Amino acid sequence: MSPNDLMDKVVSLAKRRGLIFQSSEIYGGLASCWDYGAYGVLLKNAVKAAWWRSVVQERDDMVGQDAAILMRPEAWVASGHVATFSDPLVDCRTCKARFRADKLEDVQCPEKPSKCPGQHNACDLTEARSFNLMFKTFMGPVEESAATVYLRPETAQGIFVNAKNHMNTTRRRPPFGVAQIGKAFRNEITPGNFTFRTREFEQMEIEYFCPPDQSDAHWDAWVEARYQWYLNLGLKADRLRRRAQGSDELAHYAKATVDIEYLFPFGWSELEGIAHRGDYDLRQHAEHSGQDMSFFDDATREHWVPHVVEPSAGADRATLAFLVDAYDEETDEKGETRVVLRFHPRLAPIKVAILPLSKKTELAEPASRIAAAMRTRWTVETDTTGSIGKRYRRQDEIGTPFCVTIDFESLTDHAVTVRERDSMQQVRVGIDQLESWLAERLEPPTRQLGASWIFPAAVGGQA
Ligand code: GAP
């Protein structure tokens, strides 16, 4: 399958199976805006939950927050976004299309080949103009400049302005970090590649505050931790890489940045950037707000401004990468093709499908009782329509790891058939064992909690 075919297939599956729809489709669609459907929202929520679990719940040096999208406009002056968050914009005088002057080689002329040469560096282009990417709006009923506010272009600034609040309310001291998931908005000149580059998107950001002399070590550790996160959730290692940004690519606030990139069908592209922001942001906010953003170190009796390491990921980009990576097609000996999304169980939108072999009440009732029990723990879908083969295929297409079939034998042997998505193997499992059987496979324990792990020295065990 060619990369273009793969992307087309993923986009069409996403629409057909309720993962992702075009925004305002009945009105002709709104360019570069997408709505997550029934399975899409479960997938994206699972990606965000896995991120939160890894960077907040499983660490003792992290807390979370959820800041407002709208902030005082001064915050965006201090951050440098009002002055510098812009892309160079050029127009083609022939076809009137607009492009980023620094990305001309990436774009195709819509008029090609009839009017334009098709390669925009050879087109009749205007001079580059600087175009600020922030969306502006007005707060309150008066449309005047005093009431101008911006839709945040990154969630990060909501963390910087609260840095002191976190230190005061959680007794945290550097090194510690704050995590946040939320919407961000950028008036991108050239959005595209499905949900990869959009004007409204969700970020998963961390600002990690550290002593200046430890910041390089924390930066390295975060690059490694974030790279491993994508691998642990199943992205193929040969499609994932770390790449240090060149000095000409760095954002205005960054001393250095490593990008984690995924080999999408349209080429290697950024999933996440891990930036070393130095003390840029806290110093800027101190200067513009007049507030002291330094930290008093009891040990050294000195004031210093923490340095910041920022792992900044896109929830939509990560979701797209997991979707593309999971897509697979298999053709059997009869020539029939099975489309399967091989999601990591933690990410699968539906974990368990309950499939009573017949709609008859003898099977419908136990099936609905089993579904109700499983639903207290996992996302479950019951499907009663069509042949069992068709129902398996439908679940494969949305990546459900386990299908549970209740048949007439279940009434006497009190067991069900569990079919696994990837191997298609089937096993008979007693109904009273079903929850623990599934739990073992859907939520494998990361550690065996036992005395030898908790007190390794005392009991002579291994950690
Ligand atoms: N606070 C730092 C920051 O915002 P960024 O590299 O501009 O850095 C971080 O954005 C992440 O947000 C990117 O790696 C990407 O995953 C996501 N992102 C940025 N712009 C996006 C867009 N237009 N559409 C979808 N995701 C985007």
Coordinates of C-alpha atoms and ligand atoms in Angstrom, one line a residue:
M1 CA 0.0 0.0 0.0
S2 CA 1.5 3.4 -1.0
P3 CA 1.7 6.2 1.7
N4 CA -1.0 8.1 -0.2
D5 CA -3.3 5.1 -0.3
L6 CA -2.7 4.6 3.5
M7 CA -3.7 8.2 4.3
D8 CA -6.8 8.0 2.1
K9 CA -7.8 4.7 3.7
V10 CA -7.4 6.1 7.2
V11 CA -9.4 9.2 6.4
S12 CA -12.2 7.2 4.9
L13 CA -12.3 4.7 7.7
A14 CA -12.3 7.5 10.2
K15 CA -15.4 9.0 8.6
R16 CA -17.2 5.7 7.9
R17 CA -16.7 4.3 11.4
G18 CA -17.4 7.4 13.4
L19 CA -13.9 8.3 14.4
I20 CA -13.6 11.8 12.8
F21 CA -16.0 13.9 10.8
Q22 CA -15.5 17.2 8.9
S23 CA -16.8 20.1 11.1
S24 CA -20.2 21.6 10.0
E25 CA -20.3 19.0 7.2
I26 CA -24.0 19.7 6.3
Y27 CA -23.0 23.3 5.4
G28 CA -20.2 22.2 3.2
G29 CA -17.6 21.8 6.0
L30 CA -15.3 24.3 7.7
A31 CA -11.7 24.0 6.4
S32 CA -9.3 22.3 8.7
C33 CA -11.8 21.9 11.6
W34 CA -12.7 18.3 12.6
D35 CA -15.2 16.7 15.0
Y36 CA -14.5 13.5 16.8
G37 CA -17.3 11.0 16.6
A38 CA -18.4 8.3 19.0
Y39 CA -15.3 6.1 18.7
G40 CA -13.0 9.1 18.0
V41 CA -13.7 10.8 21.2
L42 CA -13.1 7.5 23.1
L43 CA -9.7 7.2 21.3
K44 CA -8.6 10.7 21.9
N45 CA -9.8 10.6 25.6
A46 CA -7.7 7.4 25.9
V47 CA -4.6 9.1 24.5
K48 CA -5.1 12.0 26.9
A49 CA -5.7 9.7 29.9
A50 CA -2.6 7.7 29.0
W51 CA -0.6 10.9 28.9
W52 CA -2.0 12.2 32.2
R53 CA -1.4 8.9 33.9
S54 CA 2.2 8.7 32.7
V55 CA 3.2 12.3 33.4
V56 CA 1.1 13.1 36.5
Q57 CA -0.3 10.0 38.3
E58 CA 2.8 7.9 38.0
R59 CA 5.3 10.6 39.1
D60 CA 5.8 12.3 42.4
D61 CA 7.2 15.5 41.0
M62 CA 4.2 16.6 39.0
V63 CA 0.9 18.3 39.5
G64 CA -1.9 19.2 37.1
Q65 CA -4.0 22.3 36.3
D66 CA -6.7 23.5 33.9
A67 CA -6.4 27.2 33.1
A68 CA -8.8 29.5 31.2
I69 CA -8.4 29.8 27.5
L70 CA -8.7 33.6 27.7
M71 CA -5.9 35.5 29.5
R72 CA -5.0 39.1 30.1
P73 CA -3.6 40.3 26.8
E74 CA -0.5 41.5 28.7
A75 CA 0.5 37.9 29.2
W76 CA 0.8 37.5 25.4
V77 CA 2.9 40.7 25.2
A78 CA 5.2 39.3 27.9
S79 CA 5.4 35.9 26.3
G80 CA 6.6 37.4 23.0
H81 CA 3.6 36.1 21.0
V82 CA 2.2 39.6 20.1
A83 CA 5.5 40.7 18.7
T84 CA 6.9 37.5 17.2
F85 CA 4.3 34.7 16.9
S86 CA 4.0 35.1 13.1
D87 CA 4.7 33.3 9.9
P88 CA 5.8 34.9 6.6
L89 CA 2.9 35.0 4.3
V90 CA 3.1 35.3 0.5
D91 CA 0.3 35.4 -2.2
C92 CA 0.5 34.0 -5.7
R93 CA -0.6 36.8 -8.0
T94 CA -1.8 34.3 -10.6
C95 CA -3.9 31.8 -8.6
K96 CA -4.5 34.0 -5.5
A97 CA -3.5 31.2 -3.2
R98 CA -1.7 32.0 0.1
F99 CA 1.4 30.2 1.3
R100 CA 4.0 30.3 4.1
A101 CA 7.1 31.7 2.5
D102 CA 9.3 29.3 4.5
K103 CA 7.3 26.2 3.3
L104 CA 7.0 26.8 -0.4
E105 CA 8.5 23.4 -1.3
D106 CA 5.7 21.6 0.6
V107 CA 2.8 23.1 -1.3
Q108 CA 1.1 22.4 -4.5
C109 CA -0.4 25.2 -6.5
P110 CA -4.2 24.7 -6.8
E111 CA -4.1 25.9 -10.4
K112 CA -1.2 23.7 -11.5
P113 CA -0.4 23.2 -14.3
S114 CA -2.8 25.5 -16.2
K115 CA -1.8 28.9 -14.9
C116 CA 1.0 28.6 -12.4
P117 CA 4.3 26.9 -12.9
G118 CA 3.3 24.7 -10.0
Q119 CA 6.4 25.2 -8.0
H120 CA 5.8 28.3 -6.0
N121 CA 9.4 29.4 -5.8
A122 CA 8.9 29.9 -9.6
C123 CA 5.5 31.6 -9.3
D124 CA 4.6 35.2 -9.4
L125 CA 4.7 35.8 -5.6
T126 CA 4.2 38.9 -3.6
E127 CA 6.8 40.0 -1.0
A128 CA 6.5 38.1 2.3
R129 CA 4.4 39.8 5.0
S130 CA 4.5 38.9 8.6
F131 CA 1.2 37.4 9.7
N132 CA 0.4 36.9 13.4
L133 CA -1.2 33.5 14.1
M134 CA -3.2 34.5 17.1
F135 CA -7.0 34.7 16.9
K136 CA -8.2 38.0 18.3
T137 CA -11.6 38.6 19.8
F138 CA -13.3 41.1 22.1
M139 CA -14.3 40.6 25.7
G140 CA -17.6 42.1 26.8
P141 CA -20.1 44.0 24.5
V142 CA -17.7 46.7 23.3
E143 CA -15.5 46.1 20.3
E144 CA -12.6 48.4 21.1
S145 CA -8.9 47.7 21.4
A146 CA -9.1 47.9 25.2
A147 CA -11.3 44.8 25.2
T148 CA -9.1 42.8 22.9
V149 CA -8.3 39.3 24.1
Y150 CA -6.6 36.4 22.3
L151 CA -7.6 32.7 22.0
R152 CA -4.5 31.1 23.5
P153 CA -2.0 29.8 20.9
E154 CA -0.4 27.5 23.5
T155 CA -1.6 26.3 26.9
A156 CA 1.9 27.0 28.4
Q157 CA 1.4 30.6 29.4
G158 CA -1.5 29.5 31.7
I159 CA 1.1 27.5 33.6
F160 CA 3.8 30.2 33.8
V161 CA 1.5 32.8 35.3
N162 CA 0.4 30.2 37.9
A163 CA 4.0 29.0 38.8
K164 CA 4.0 30.9 42.1
N165 CA 0.5 29.7 43.0
H166 CA 1.6 26.1 42.6
M167 CA 4.6 26.6 44.8
N168 CA 2.5 28.3 47.5
T169 CA -0.4 25.9 47.4
T170 CA 1.2 22.5 46.9
R171 CA 4.5 23.1 48.8
R172 CA 6.4 22.0 45.6
R173 CA 9.9 23.2 45.1
P174 CA 11.9 22.9 41.9
P175 CA 12.4 20.4 40.4
F176 CA 8.7 19.9 39.9
G177 CA 6.4 20.3 37.0
V178 CA 2.8 21.2 36.0
A179 CA 0.8 19.4 33.4
Q180 CA -2.2 20.7 31.5
I181 CA -4.4 19.5 28.6
G182 CA -6.4 22.0 26.7
K183 CA -7.5 23.7 23.5
A184 CA -5.2 26.0 21.6
F185 CA -5.9 28.1 18.5
R186 CA -3.6 29.3 15.7
N187 CA -4.7 31.0 12.5
E188 CA -2.4 28.7 10.4
I189 CA -1.7 29.9 6.9
T190 CA -1.5 26.3 5.5
P191 CA -3.4 23.9 7.7
G192 CA -3.8 20.4 6.3
N193 CA -3.0 16.7 6.3
F194 CA -6.3 15.8 8.0
T195 CA -6.0 16.5 11.8
F196 CA -2.2 17.1 11.7
R197 CA -2.3 20.9 11.3
T198 CA -5.5 22.6 12.2
R199 CA -6.5 26.0 13.5
E200 CA -8.2 24.6 16.6
F201 CA -6.4 21.8 18.4
E202 CA -5.6 20.3 21.8
Q203 CA -2.2 20.4 23.5
M204 CA -0.8 18.3 26.3
E205 CA 1.9 20.4 27.9
I206 CA 4.3 20.2 30.8
E207 CA 6.3 23.1 32.2
Y208 CA 9.0 21.5 34.4
F209 CA 10.6 24.0 36.8
C210 CA 14.2 23.1 37.8
P211 CA 17.3 24.5 39.3
P212 CA 19.4 26.1 36.5
D213 CA 22.3 23.8 37.0
Q214 CA 20.1 20.7 36.7
S215 CA 18.1 21.8 33.7
D216 CA 20.2 20.1 31.0
A217 CA 19.9 16.7 32.8
H218 CA 16.1 17.1 33.2
W219 CA 15.8 18.1 29.6
D220 CA 17.6 14.8 28.5
A221 CA 15.5 12.8 30.9
W222 CA 12.2 14.3 29.6
V223 CA 13.3 13.6 25.9
E224 CA 13.8 10.0 26.8
A225 CA 10.6 9.6 28.9
R226 CA 8.4 11.2 26.2
Y227 CA 10.0 9.1 23.4
Q228 CA 9.4 5.9 25.5
W229 CA 5.8 6.9 26.1
Y230 CA 5.0 6.6 22.3
L231 CA 6.9 3.3 22.0
N232 CA 5.1 1.9 25.1
L233 CA 1.8 2.6 23.6
G234 CA 2.7 0.7 20.5
L235 CA 4.1 3.2 17.9
K236 CA 6.5 1.2 15.6
A237 CA 10.1 2.0 16.5
D238 CA 11.2 2.4 12.9
R239 CA 8.6 5.2 12.4
L240 CA 9.6 7.2 15.5
R241 CA 12.7 9.4 15.9
R242 CA 14.2 12.2 17.9
R243 CA 15.6 15.1 16.0
A244 CA 17.4 18.2 17.5
Q245 CA 16.1 21.4 15.9
G246 CA 18.6 23.5 14.1
S247 CA 19.3 27.0 15.4
D248 CA 17.3 28.5 12.5
E249 CA 14.2 26.5 13.5
L250 CA 14.1 27.4 17.2
A251 CA 11.1 29.3 18.7
H252 CA 11.8 32.7 20.1
Y253 CA 11.8 31.4 23.7
A254 CA 13.9 28.2 23.2
K255 CA 17.6 27.7 23.9
A256 CA 17.3 24.2 22.4
T257 CA 14.6 21.8 21.3
V258 CA 14.4 18.1 20.4
D259 CA 11.4 17.1 18.4
I260 CA 9.8 13.6 18.5
E261 CA 8.8 12.9 15.0
Y262 CA 6.6 10.2 13.4
L263 CA 6.9 8.9 9.9
F264 CA 3.4 9.8 8.7
P265 CA 2.3 8.9 5.1
F266 CA 3.2 12.5 4.2
G267 CA 6.7 12.2 5.7
W268 CA 8.5 12.7 9.0
S269 CA 6.6 15.3 11.0
E270 CA 6.6 16.6 14.6
L271 CA 4.5 15.0 17.3
E272 CA 6.0 16.8 20.2
G273 CA 8.8 19.3 21.0
I274 CA 10.8 19.1 24.2
A275 CA 12.1 22.7 24.6
H276 CA 14.7 24.1 27.0
R277 CA 13.1 27.5 27.7
G278 CA 15.7 28.6 30.1
D279 CA 14.4 31.3 32.4
Y280 CA 12.9 33.3 29.5
D281 CA 9.2 33.0 30.5
L282 CA 9.4 33.6 34.2
R283 CA 11.7 36.6 33.7
Q284 CA 9.4 38.0 31.0
H285 CA 6.3 37.7 33.3
A286 CA 8.2 39.1 36.3
E287 CA 9.2 42.2 34.2
H288 CA 5.7 42.7 32.7
S289 CA 3.6 42.0 35.8
G290 CA 5.9 43.5 38.3
Q291 CA 5.6 40.3 40.4
D292 CA 8.6 38.5 41.8
M293 CA 8.8 35.1 39.9
S294 CA 12.0 34.0 41.6
F295 CA 12.2 31.2 44.1
F296 CA 13.9 31.3 47.5
D297 CA 16.1 28.4 48.0
D298 CA 16.2 27.5 51.8
A299 CA 19.3 25.4 51.3
T300 CA 21.5 28.1 49.7
R301 CA 19.6 31.1 51.1
E302 CA 19.5 32.5 47.6
H303 CA 16.8 33.7 45.2
W304 CA 16.9 32.3 41.7
V305 CA 14.6 32.0 38.8
P306 CA 13.8 28.4 37.9
H307 CA 14.7 27.2 34.4
V308 CA 12.0 25.4 32.4
V309 CA 12.0 22.2 30.4
E310 CA 8.8 22.0 28.3
P311 CA 7.6 18.7 26.7
S312 CA 4.7 20.0 24.5
A313 CA 2.6 17.5 22.6
G314 CA -0.4 17.7 20.4
A315 CA -3.4 15.4 21.5
D316 CA -4.7 15.4 17.9
R317 CA -1.4 14.7 16.3
A318 CA -0.7 11.8 18.8
T319 CA -4.2 10.4 18.1
L320 CA -3.6 10.6 14.3
A321 CA -0.2 8.9 14.7
F322 CA -1.7 6.1 16.8
L323 CA -4.5 5.7 14.2
V324 CA -2.2 5.6 11.2
D325 CA 0.2 3.3 12.9
A326 CA -2.6 0.9 14.0
Y327 CA -4.1 0.6 10.5
D328 CA -3.6 -2.8 8.9
E329 CA -5.2 -4.9 6.2
E330 CA -5.0 -8.7 5.9
T331 CA -6.2 -10.9 3.0
D332 CA -7.2 -14.4 3.8
E333 CA -7.0 -17.5 1.6
K334 CA -10.4 -16.8 0.1
G335 CA -9.2 -13.4 -1.0
E336 CA -11.3 -11.5 1.6
T337 CA -9.7 -8.5 3.2
R338 CA -9.9 -7.7 6.9
V339 CA -9.3 -4.1 8.0
V340 CA -8.0 -4.0 11.5
L341 CA -6.9 -1.2 13.8
R342 CA -4.2 -2.8 16.0
F343 CA -4.5 -0.3 18.9
H344 CA -2.7 -0.9 22.2
P345 CA -5.5 -2.1 24.5
R346 CA -5.1 1.0 26.6
L347 CA -6.0 3.1 23.6
A348 CA -8.8 1.0 22.0
P349 CA -12.0 3.0 22.0
I350 CA -14.1 -0.1 22.8
K351 CA -12.3 -2.7 25.0
V352 CA -14.9 -5.5 24.9
A353 CA -17.7 -6.3 22.5
I354 CA -20.5 -8.5 23.7
L355 CA -22.0 -10.5 20.8
P356 CA -25.0 -12.8 21.6
L357 CA -25.2 -15.4 18.9
S358 CA -28.9 -14.9 18.5
K359 CA -31.4 -12.1 19.4
K360 CA -33.5 -14.6 21.3
T361 CA -34.2 -13.6 24.9
E362 CA -32.5 -16.7 26.3
L363 CA -29.2 -15.2 25.0
A364 CA -30.2 -11.5 25.1
E365 CA -30.7 -11.5 28.8
P366 CA -27.4 -13.1 30.0
A367 CA -25.6 -11.0 27.3
S368 CA -27.0 -7.8 28.7
R369 CA -26.1 -8.8 32.3
I370 CA -22.5 -9.6 31.2
A371 CA -22.3 -6.3 29.3
A372 CA -23.6 -4.4 32.4
A373 CA -21.0 -6.0 34.6
M374 CA -18.1 -5.3 32.1
R375 CA -19.3 -1.7 31.6
T376 CA -18.5 -0.9 35.2
R377 CA -14.8 -1.3 34.3
W378 CA -14.4 -0.9 30.5
T379 CA -16.0 0.6 27.4
V380 CA -18.3 -2.0 26.1
E381 CA -20.5 -2.3 23.0
T382 CA -23.2 -4.9 22.4
D383 CA -23.8 -5.9 18.8
T384 CA -26.7 -8.2 17.8
T385 CA -27.0 -7.5 14.1
G386 CA -25.6 -9.6 11.2
S387 CA -23.6 -12.8 11.1
I388 CA -20.9 -13.3 13.8
G389 CA -18.2 -13.0 11.1
K390 CA -19.5 -9.6 10.1
R391 CA -19.7 -8.5 13.7
Y392 CA -16.1 -9.5 14.3
R393 CA -15.1 -7.5 11.2
R394 CA -16.9 -4.4 12.5
Q395 CA -15.1 -4.6 15.8
D396 CA -11.8 -5.2 14.0
E397 CA -12.3 -1.9 12.1
I398 CA -12.6 0.0 15.4
G399 CA -9.8 -1.9 17.0
T400 CA -11.7 -3.7 19.8
P401 CA -9.2 -6.1 21.4
F402 CA -11.8 -8.7 22.6
C403 CA -15.1 -10.0 21.4
V404 CA -17.2 -12.1 23.8
T405 CA -19.8 -14.4 22.1
I406 CA -22.6 -15.9 24.1
D407 CA -24.1 -19.0 22.5
F408 CA -26.7 -21.6 23.4
E409 CA -24.0 -23.7 25.1
S410 CA -23.4 -20.8 27.4
L411 CA -26.7 -21.6 29.0
T412 CA -25.5 -25.0 30.2
D413 CA -21.7 -24.7 30.5
H414 CA -21.8 -21.1 31.9
A415 CA -18.9 -20.1 29.6
V416 CA -18.4 -17.8 26.6
T417 CA -16.1 -17.7 23.6
V418 CA -13.6 -14.9 23.7
R419 CA -12.0 -14.0 20.4
E420 CA -8.8 -11.9 20.3
R421 CA -8.5 -9.2 17.6
D422 CA -4.9 -9.7 16.4
S423 CA -4.5 -13.5 16.4
M424 CA -8.2 -14.2 15.9
Q425 CA -7.8 -17.0 18.3
Q426 CA -10.8 -18.1 20.3
V427 CA -10.9 -19.6 23.8
R428 CA -13.7 -20.7 26.1
V429 CA -13.7 -18.8 29.4
G430 CA -16.1 -19.4 32.3
I431 CA -18.4 -16.5 32.9
D432 CA -17.3 -16.2 36.6
Q433 CA -13.7 -15.9 35.3
L434 CA -14.4 -13.5 32.5
E435 CA -13.6 -10.2 34.3
S436 CA -10.3 -11.4 35.7
W437 CA -9.3 -13.0 32.4
L438 CA -9.9 -9.8 30.5
A439 CA -8.3 -7.6 33.2
E440 CA -5.1 -9.6 33.0
R441 CA -4.9 -8.8 29.2
L442 CA -6.4 -5.3 29.2
E443 CA -4.5 -4.0 32.2
P444 CA -1.4 -6.0 32.7
P445 CA 0.2 -5.1 36.0
T446 CA 3.3 -2.9 35.8
R447 CA 4.8 -4.2 39.1
Q448 CA 4.0 -7.1 41.4
L449 CA 3.4 -5.4 44.7
G450 CA 5.1 -7.5 47.3
A451 CA 7.4 -7.3 50.3
S452 CA 10.5 -8.1 48.1
W453 CA 9.8 -5.0 46.0
I454 CA 8.9 -2.7 48.8
F455 CA 11.6 -3.8 51.2
P456 CA 14.2 -5.3 48.9
A457 CA 17.1 -5.0 51.3
A458 CA 15.3 -6.4 54.3
V459 CA 13.9 -9.5 52.5
G460 CA 16.8 -10.0 50.1
G461 CA 14.5 -9.7 47.1
Q462 CA 15.0 -8.0 43.8
A463 CA 13.4 -4.6 43.0
Ligands
GAP1 N1 4.3 25.7 24.1 C1 5.1 25.3 23.1 C2 4.4 25.0 21.8 O1 3.3 25.3 21.7 P1 4.7 24.0 19.4 O2 5.8 23.2 18.8 O3 4.3 25.3 18.7 O4 5.2 24.4 20.9 C3 3.5 22.0 20.5 O5 3.4 23.1 19.7 C4 2.7 20.8 19.9 O6 1.4 21.3 19.6 C5 3.3 20.4 18.5 O7 4.3 19.5 18.6 C6 2.0 19.7 17.9 O8 1.9 18.4 18.4 C7 0.9 20.6 18.5 N2 0.5 21.6 17.4 C8 1.1 22.8 17.2 N3 0.4 23.4 16.2 C9 -0.6 22.6 15.8 C10 -1.6 22.7 14.8 N4 -1.8 23.8 14.0 N5 -2.5 21.6 14.7 C11 -2.4 20.5 15.5 N6 -1.4 20.4 16.4 C12 -0.6 21.4 16.6

